[in-house]
Amino acid sequence: MSVSPHVIICQLTEEGSKATYYAMRKFKRCWCAYACIDNKHYSSYYIGHLFTEEKILSLIPPPEKIYLDIDQFEHCSPLLQQLVNQLKITPEQGLSDYLARTESDPNYIYQKFVRNFRFDKQTLIFIDFEAFCSTPLFPSEIGAVRVLNGQVVATLHSFFTPNEEELQMLKNNQKIAASVIYTKKITAIPPPWEEPFQHCKPVARFAEFTLLNEFCTKSSDYLKQFEQVKIIKEFAEEPQFAFVGKGIHLEKKILSEMKFTQLIIETEDIFKVAFKKDPVFENIHENREFKYCAFHQFKGKGHCGLDDALYLAELVCNQKQAEEMKNEVVE
């Protein structure tokens, strides 16, 4: 069998296209996507390596099937060309080289984690950052919640204060200062050069903040010594974990800056895999109990990193408990 990718293009209804997609997901080392091309038909693309033509075609519903080898691919759509080029290898490279590249790909790793997700096997760190400014990056607050077996076991909260050089940049660069002042309307965190910022406690230097790694991995007995950490239930040391957030662009950027290599998962993906449904985020800042840090309780408003992380963690944990109760009733 050829090592080069093979491509199948199918004209399908939406239902047929989705059926093809989910059938392909049962197998490893394959790639499938679909996109609407008009109101009635979908174009379903499959790229795979470990199946014969007959095996692939047997999974795809009628009415129309077109098989293309890699050499014919220049006549296809730009989108499909781009997808194949991402996987294209020469026979000299061999299949093992392709598979090694696939397994190191961040998207593959992410999808594999989500697909195999189990509450009783994963330590989750729900995390939310706030920032004085995102470009250049100046974090202002972290809220994190450690979840084990679907239960909140500890929280972490701290503000970040800039060093003198950073403070002068934040204060004296007109564009950056305007961003800092604007974000105060969202987070309620005052500019760090103003006196009210002295009420933001506990506080740490972002560049020196190593506590997050310890919070994610160390035992409750060890973490009790830190004022930024609140222990809710006892737990043992656990080196393996994954981050969870919502709208994770800022979190990815900051965690990368902190040299973390662990996955950060969207809360929506946890819901889709674990509960087969989407979370409800409409009006999330209305009609719910806020669990602000001491500073935001004083302010009575604004996004709070601790509150946002706790909200996401409890949203997932409460749904897990609801699913367990439903299963007990069925049994």
Short mmCIF file of C-alpha atoms in Angstrom, two decimals:
data_model
loop_
_atom_site.label_atom_id
_atom_site.label_comp_id
_atom_site.label_asym_id
_atom_site.label_seq_id
_atom_site.Cartn_x
_atom_site.Cartn_y
_atom_site.Cartn_z
CA MET A 1 0.00 0.00 0.00
CA SER A 2 1.24 3.46 -0.82
CA VAL A 3 2.58 5.53 2.04
CA SER A 4 1.34 8.77 0.49
CA PRO A 5 -2.06 10.08 1.61
CA HIS A 6 -5.16 9.09 -0.31
CA VAL A 7 -8.13 11.40 -0.61
CA ILE A 8 -11.80 10.69 -1.03
CA ILE A 9 -14.24 13.47 -1.90
CA CYS A 10 -17.93 12.76 -1.40
CA GLN A 11 -21.00 14.80 -2.21
CA LEU A 12 -23.28 14.09 0.75
CA THR A 13 -26.20 15.40 2.70
CA GLU A 14 -25.32 16.95 6.06
CA GLU A 15 -26.48 13.78 7.81
CA GLY A 16 -24.41 11.56 5.53
CA SER A 17 -21.36 13.72 5.94
CA LYS A 18 -21.58 13.63 9.72
CA ALA A 19 -22.07 9.86 9.61
CA THR A 20 -18.87 9.59 7.61
CA TYR A 21 -17.01 11.84 10.03
CA TYR A 22 -18.01 9.86 13.11
CA ALA A 23 -17.30 6.53 11.36
CA MET A 24 -13.77 7.70 10.61
CA ARG A 25 -13.22 8.80 14.20
CA LYS A 26 -13.41 5.17 15.29
CA PHE A 27 -10.11 4.50 13.58
CA LYS A 28 -6.63 5.78 14.35
CA ARG A 29 -4.27 7.52 11.92
CA CYS A 30 -7.02 9.13 9.88
CA TRP A 31 -8.24 12.63 9.18
CA CYS A 32 -11.72 13.68 8.12
CA ALA A 33 -13.46 17.02 7.67
CA TYR A 34 -16.57 18.32 5.98
CA ALA A 35 -17.77 21.70 4.78
CA CYS A 36 -21.00 22.95 3.28
CA ILE A 37 -20.76 23.79 -0.43
CA ASP A 38 -24.42 24.73 -0.94
CA ASN A 39 -27.71 24.41 0.87
CA LYS A 40 -28.22 20.76 -0.07
CA HIS A 41 -24.82 19.15 -0.31
CA TYR A 42 -21.71 18.84 1.79
CA SER A 43 -18.21 18.10 0.61
CA SER A 44 -16.64 15.48 2.85
CA TYR A 45 -12.85 15.08 2.80
CA TYR A 46 -10.95 12.09 4.08
CA ILE A 47 -7.18 11.67 4.27
CA GLY A 48 -5.84 8.38 5.59
CA HIS A 49 -2.84 6.08 5.65
CA LEU A 50 -3.65 2.73 7.21
CA PHE A 51 -6.62 1.54 5.18
CA THR A 52 -7.09 0.05 1.75
CA GLU A 53 -9.30 1.84 -0.71
CA GLU A 54 -12.07 -0.74 -0.23
CA LYS A 55 -12.00 -0.38 3.57
CA ILE A 56 -12.34 3.39 3.37
CA LEU A 57 -15.08 3.33 0.75
CA SER A 58 -17.12 0.81 2.70
CA LEU A 59 -17.53 3.39 5.48
CA ILE A 60 -18.84 6.16 3.27
CA PRO A 61 -22.55 6.26 2.41
CA PRO A 62 -23.79 6.76 -1.17
CA PRO A 63 -24.63 8.40 -3.51
CA GLU A 64 -21.32 9.57 -4.97
CA LYS A 65 -17.73 8.47 -4.27
CA ILE A 66 -14.61 9.76 -5.98
CA TYR A 67 -11.18 8.39 -5.19
CA LEU A 68 -8.12 10.53 -5.93
CA ASP A 69 -4.50 9.53 -5.60
CA ILE A 70 -1.99 12.09 -4.48
CA ASP A 71 -0.68 12.61 -8.03
CA GLN A 72 -4.11 13.79 -9.21
CA PHE A 73 -4.52 16.19 -6.36
CA GLU A 74 -3.37 19.32 -8.22
CA HIS A 75 -6.81 19.48 -9.85
CA CYS A 76 -8.67 19.72 -6.52
CA SER A 77 -9.88 22.63 -4.44
CA PRO A 78 -7.34 24.88 -2.66
CA LEU A 79 -8.69 23.82 0.75
CA LEU A 80 -8.25 20.13 0.02
CA GLN A 81 -4.84 20.82 -1.49
CA GLN A 82 -3.80 22.53 1.73
CA LEU A 83 -5.01 19.62 3.88
CA VAL A 84 -3.09 17.05 1.88
CA ASN A 85 0.06 19.14 1.75
CA GLN A 86 0.08 19.18 5.54
CA LEU A 87 0.31 15.38 5.55
CA LYS A 88 2.24 14.77 2.34
CA ILE A 89 5.40 12.70 2.71
CA THR A 90 7.64 10.81 0.32
CA PRO A 91 7.90 6.99 0.33
CA GLU A 92 11.55 7.40 1.34
CA GLN A 93 10.50 8.97 4.62
CA GLY A 94 8.42 5.94 5.44
CA LEU A 95 5.20 5.52 7.39
CA SER A 96 6.91 5.52 10.80
CA ASP A 97 8.22 9.04 10.21
CA TYR A 98 4.74 10.28 9.34
CA LEU A 99 3.22 8.65 12.42
CA ALA A 100 5.89 10.19 14.65
CA ARG A 101 5.06 13.63 13.27
CA THR A 102 1.36 13.01 13.75
CA GLU A 103 1.70 11.97 17.40
CA SER A 104 3.79 15.03 18.22
CA ASP A 105 1.30 17.41 16.59
CA PRO A 106 -0.45 19.61 19.21
CA ASN A 107 -3.86 19.16 17.58
CA TYR A 108 -3.48 15.38 17.60
CA ILE A 109 -2.40 15.38 21.24
CA TYR A 110 -5.32 17.65 22.18
CA GLN A 111 -7.91 15.51 20.39
CA LYS A 112 -6.46 12.31 21.86
CA PHE A 113 -6.65 13.71 25.40
CA VAL A 114 -10.22 14.93 25.00
CA ARG A 115 -11.30 11.68 23.34
CA ASN A 116 -9.88 9.59 26.22
CA PHE A 117 -10.96 11.96 28.99
CA ARG A 118 -12.21 10.43 32.25
CA PHE A 119 -12.87 12.29 35.50
CA ASP A 120 -11.43 9.52 37.64
CA LYS A 121 -8.20 9.53 35.65
CA GLN A 122 -7.46 13.24 35.26
CA THR A 123 -6.34 15.99 37.60
CA LEU A 124 -7.76 19.20 36.18
CA ILE A 125 -6.62 22.75 36.89
CA PHE A 126 -9.32 25.25 35.97
CA ILE A 127 -7.53 28.51 35.36
CA ASP A 128 -8.28 32.14 34.57
CA PHE A 129 -5.84 35.00 34.07
CA GLU A 130 -6.48 38.73 33.93
CA ALA A 131 -3.95 41.16 32.48
CA PHE A 132 -3.09 44.84 32.68
CA CYS A 133 -2.12 44.57 29.03
CA SER A 134 -1.91 41.63 26.61
CA THR A 135 0.48 43.22 24.08
CA PRO A 136 3.03 43.50 25.54
CA LEU A 137 2.02 40.91 28.09
CA PHE A 138 1.59 42.09 31.70
CA PRO A 139 -0.57 39.66 33.75
CA SER A 140 -2.44 41.18 36.68
CA GLU A 141 -4.21 38.24 38.37
CA ILE A 142 -4.43 34.46 38.48
CA GLY A 143 -7.24 32.28 39.74
CA ALA A 144 -6.88 28.49 39.65
CA VAL A 145 -8.95 25.58 40.97
CA ARG A 146 -7.68 22.02 41.37
CA VAL A 147 -10.28 19.35 40.61
CA LEU A 148 -9.80 15.68 41.40
CA ASN A 149 -12.38 12.97 40.63
CA GLY A 150 -14.90 15.64 39.75
CA GLN A 151 -14.53 17.50 43.07
CA VAL A 152 -12.95 20.86 43.89
CA VAL A 153 -10.08 20.18 46.29
CA ALA A 154 -8.09 23.45 46.36
CA THR A 155 -7.96 27.02 45.04
CA LEU A 156 -5.11 29.38 44.20
CA HIS A 157 -5.33 33.15 43.91
CA SER A 158 -2.81 35.94 43.53
CA PHE A 159 -2.35 39.36 41.98
CA PHE A 160 0.79 40.26 40.05
CA THR A 161 2.79 43.43 40.65
CA PRO A 162 5.29 44.69 38.08
CA ASN A 163 8.91 45.41 38.93
CA GLU A 164 10.14 49.01 38.76
CA GLU A 165 11.16 48.84 35.10
CA GLU A 166 7.84 47.28 34.09
CA LEU A 167 5.94 49.80 36.22
CA GLN A 168 7.56 52.72 34.40
CA MET A 169 6.68 51.17 31.04
CA LEU A 170 3.07 50.63 32.06
CA LYS A 171 2.78 54.15 33.41
CA ASN A 172 4.75 56.20 30.89
CA ASN A 173 3.92 54.54 27.59
CA GLN A 174 0.75 56.34 26.57
CA LYS A 175 -0.72 53.46 24.58
CA ILE A 176 0.01 50.85 27.27
CA ALA A 177 -1.23 53.12 30.07
CA ALA A 178 -4.50 53.63 28.18
CA SER A 179 -4.90 49.84 27.96
CA VAL A 180 -4.26 49.44 31.70
CA ILE A 181 -6.85 52.09 32.53
CA TYR A 182 -9.37 50.53 30.15
CA THR A 183 -8.98 47.01 31.59
CA LYS A 184 -9.80 48.41 35.03
CA LYS A 185 -13.39 48.79 33.77
CA ILE A 186 -13.45 45.01 33.16
CA THR A 187 -11.41 43.62 36.05
CA ALA A 188 -11.77 46.41 38.65
CA ILE A 189 -8.01 46.04 39.24
CA PRO A 190 -6.54 49.55 39.54
CA PRO A 191 -3.38 50.61 37.67
CA PRO A 192 -0.39 49.41 39.69
CA TRP A 193 0.98 52.95 40.04
CA GLU A 194 -2.16 54.09 41.88
CA GLU A 195 -2.64 53.83 45.66
CA PRO A 196 -5.75 51.57 45.52
CA PHE A 197 -3.59 48.81 44.00
CA GLN A 198 -2.07 48.39 47.48
CA HIS A 199 -5.34 46.69 48.48
CA CYS A 200 -4.76 43.90 45.92
CA LYS A 201 -3.48 41.02 48.05
CA PRO A 202 -1.86 38.53 48.04
CA VAL A 203 0.58 39.79 45.47
CA ALA A 204 3.66 38.38 43.69
CA ARG A 205 6.08 39.15 40.88
CA PHE A 206 4.94 37.35 37.75
CA ALA A 207 8.51 36.50 36.65
CA GLU A 208 9.17 34.89 40.05
CA PHE A 209 5.83 33.09 40.40
CA THR A 210 6.57 29.34 40.63
CA LEU A 211 3.67 28.48 42.92
CA LEU A 212 1.34 27.50 40.05
CA ASN A 213 3.46 24.46 39.18
CA GLU A 214 3.47 23.38 42.83
CA PHE A 215 -0.27 23.98 43.10
CA CYS A 216 -0.84 21.69 40.13
CA THR A 217 1.32 18.82 41.38
CA LYS A 218 2.08 18.92 45.12
CA SER A 219 0.03 17.41 47.96
CA SER A 220 -2.38 19.31 50.17
CA ASP A 221 -0.03 18.91 53.13
CA TYR A 222 2.72 20.71 51.22
CA LEU A 223 0.46 23.47 49.85
CA LYS A 224 -0.97 24.43 53.26
CA GLN A 225 2.02 26.69 53.90
CA PHE A 226 1.08 29.20 51.15
CA GLU A 227 -1.31 32.07 51.84
CA GLN A 228 -2.39 32.09 48.17
CA VAL A 229 -3.74 28.52 48.47
CA LYS A 230 -6.92 27.34 50.16
CA ILE A 231 -7.27 23.60 50.81
CA ILE A 232 -10.82 22.26 50.63
CA LYS A 233 -10.14 18.52 50.67
CA GLU A 234 -6.98 16.51 51.33
CA PHE A 235 -5.16 15.10 48.29
CA ALA A 236 -1.88 13.42 47.40
CA GLU A 237 0.89 14.56 45.09
CA GLU A 238 0.10 14.03 41.41
CA PRO A 239 2.57 14.91 38.64
CA GLN A 240 0.12 14.60 35.72
CA PHE A 241 -2.52 17.26 35.06
CA ALA A 242 -4.20 19.34 32.37
CA PHE A 243 -5.43 22.92 32.39
CA VAL A 244 -9.04 23.86 31.61
CA GLY A 245 -10.30 27.33 30.71
CA LYS A 246 -12.78 29.29 28.64
CA GLY A 247 -11.73 31.42 25.71
CA ILE A 248 -8.18 30.29 26.35
CA HIS A 249 -6.14 32.61 24.10
CA LEU A 250 -4.77 34.68 27.00
CA GLU A 251 -4.26 31.59 29.17
CA LYS A 252 -2.25 29.88 26.41
CA LYS A 253 -0.09 32.95 26.00
CA ILE A 254 0.64 33.34 29.72
CA LEU A 255 1.18 29.62 30.39
CA SER A 256 3.63 29.51 27.49
CA GLU A 257 5.44 32.47 29.02
CA MET A 258 5.59 30.49 32.27
CA LYS A 259 7.14 27.52 30.39
CA PHE A 260 4.21 25.15 30.90
CA THR A 261 3.85 22.46 28.23
CA GLN A 262 0.67 20.82 29.54
CA LEU A 263 -2.52 20.90 27.52
CA ILE A 264 -5.13 23.56 28.13
CA ILE A 265 -8.61 22.34 27.29
CA GLU A 266 -11.70 24.38 26.46
CA THR A 267 -14.52 23.79 28.97
CA GLU A 268 -16.87 23.22 26.05
CA ASP A 269 -14.81 20.21 24.92
CA ILE A 270 -14.99 18.62 28.38
CA PHE A 271 -18.78 18.97 28.25
CA LYS A 272 -19.07 17.54 24.76
CA VAL A 273 -16.99 14.47 25.54
CA ALA A 274 -18.00 13.76 29.14
CA PHE A 275 -21.66 14.81 29.01
CA LYS A 276 -22.52 14.77 25.26
CA LYS A 277 -23.87 18.31 25.47
CA ASP A 278 -22.79 21.95 25.31
CA PRO A 279 -22.41 24.05 28.46
CA VAL A 280 -24.76 26.98 28.91
CA PHE A 281 -22.77 30.22 29.09
CA GLU A 282 -25.56 32.68 28.35
CA ASN A 283 -25.84 35.40 30.99
CA ILE A 284 -23.21 33.71 33.13
CA HIS A 285 -22.73 36.88 35.15
CA GLU A 286 -26.42 37.07 36.07
CA ASN A 287 -28.45 35.06 38.55
CA ARG A 288 -25.55 33.22 40.14
CA GLU A 289 -23.60 33.36 43.36
CA PHE A 290 -20.27 35.14 42.96
CA LYS A 291 -17.29 33.83 44.89
CA TYR A 292 -15.01 36.82 44.72
CA CYS A 293 -11.60 37.14 46.29
CA ALA A 294 -11.31 39.59 49.21
CA PHE A 295 -10.40 42.50 46.94
CA HIS A 296 -13.27 41.98 44.49
CA GLN A 297 -15.71 41.49 47.34
CA PHE A 298 -14.67 44.95 48.46
CA LYS A 299 -15.21 46.29 44.96
CA GLY A 300 -18.41 44.34 44.38
CA LYS A 301 -17.88 44.23 40.65
CA GLY A 302 -15.49 43.27 37.87
CA HIS A 303 -14.11 40.04 36.51
CA CYS A 304 -12.31 38.13 39.24
CA GLY A 305 -9.84 35.43 38.23
CA LEU A 306 -10.71 33.27 41.23
CA ASP A 307 -14.46 33.62 40.72
CA ASP A 308 -14.24 32.81 37.00
CA ALA A 309 -12.09 29.71 37.60
CA LEU A 310 -14.41 28.51 40.39
CA TYR A 311 -17.45 29.08 38.22
CA LEU A 312 -16.05 26.88 35.43
CA ALA A 313 -14.91 24.18 37.85
CA GLU A 314 -18.24 24.03 39.66
CA LEU A 315 -20.14 24.09 36.36
CA VAL A 316 -18.32 20.92 35.29
CA CYS A 317 -18.40 19.24 38.72
CA ASN A 318 -22.11 19.93 39.22
CA GLN A 319 -22.86 18.50 35.78
CA LYS A 320 -20.85 15.38 36.65
CA GLN A 321 -22.86 14.93 39.85
CA ALA A 322 -26.10 15.42 37.93
CA GLU A 323 -25.06 12.77 35.40
CA GLU A 324 -24.17 10.34 38.19
CA MET A 325 -27.54 10.87 39.88
CA LYS A 326 -29.32 10.34 36.57
CA ASN A 327 -27.42 7.09 36.00
CA GLU A 328 -28.29 5.88 39.51
CA VAL A 329 -31.99 6.46 38.81
CA VAL A 330 -31.76 4.56 35.52
CA GLU A 331 -30.00 1.64 37.20
#
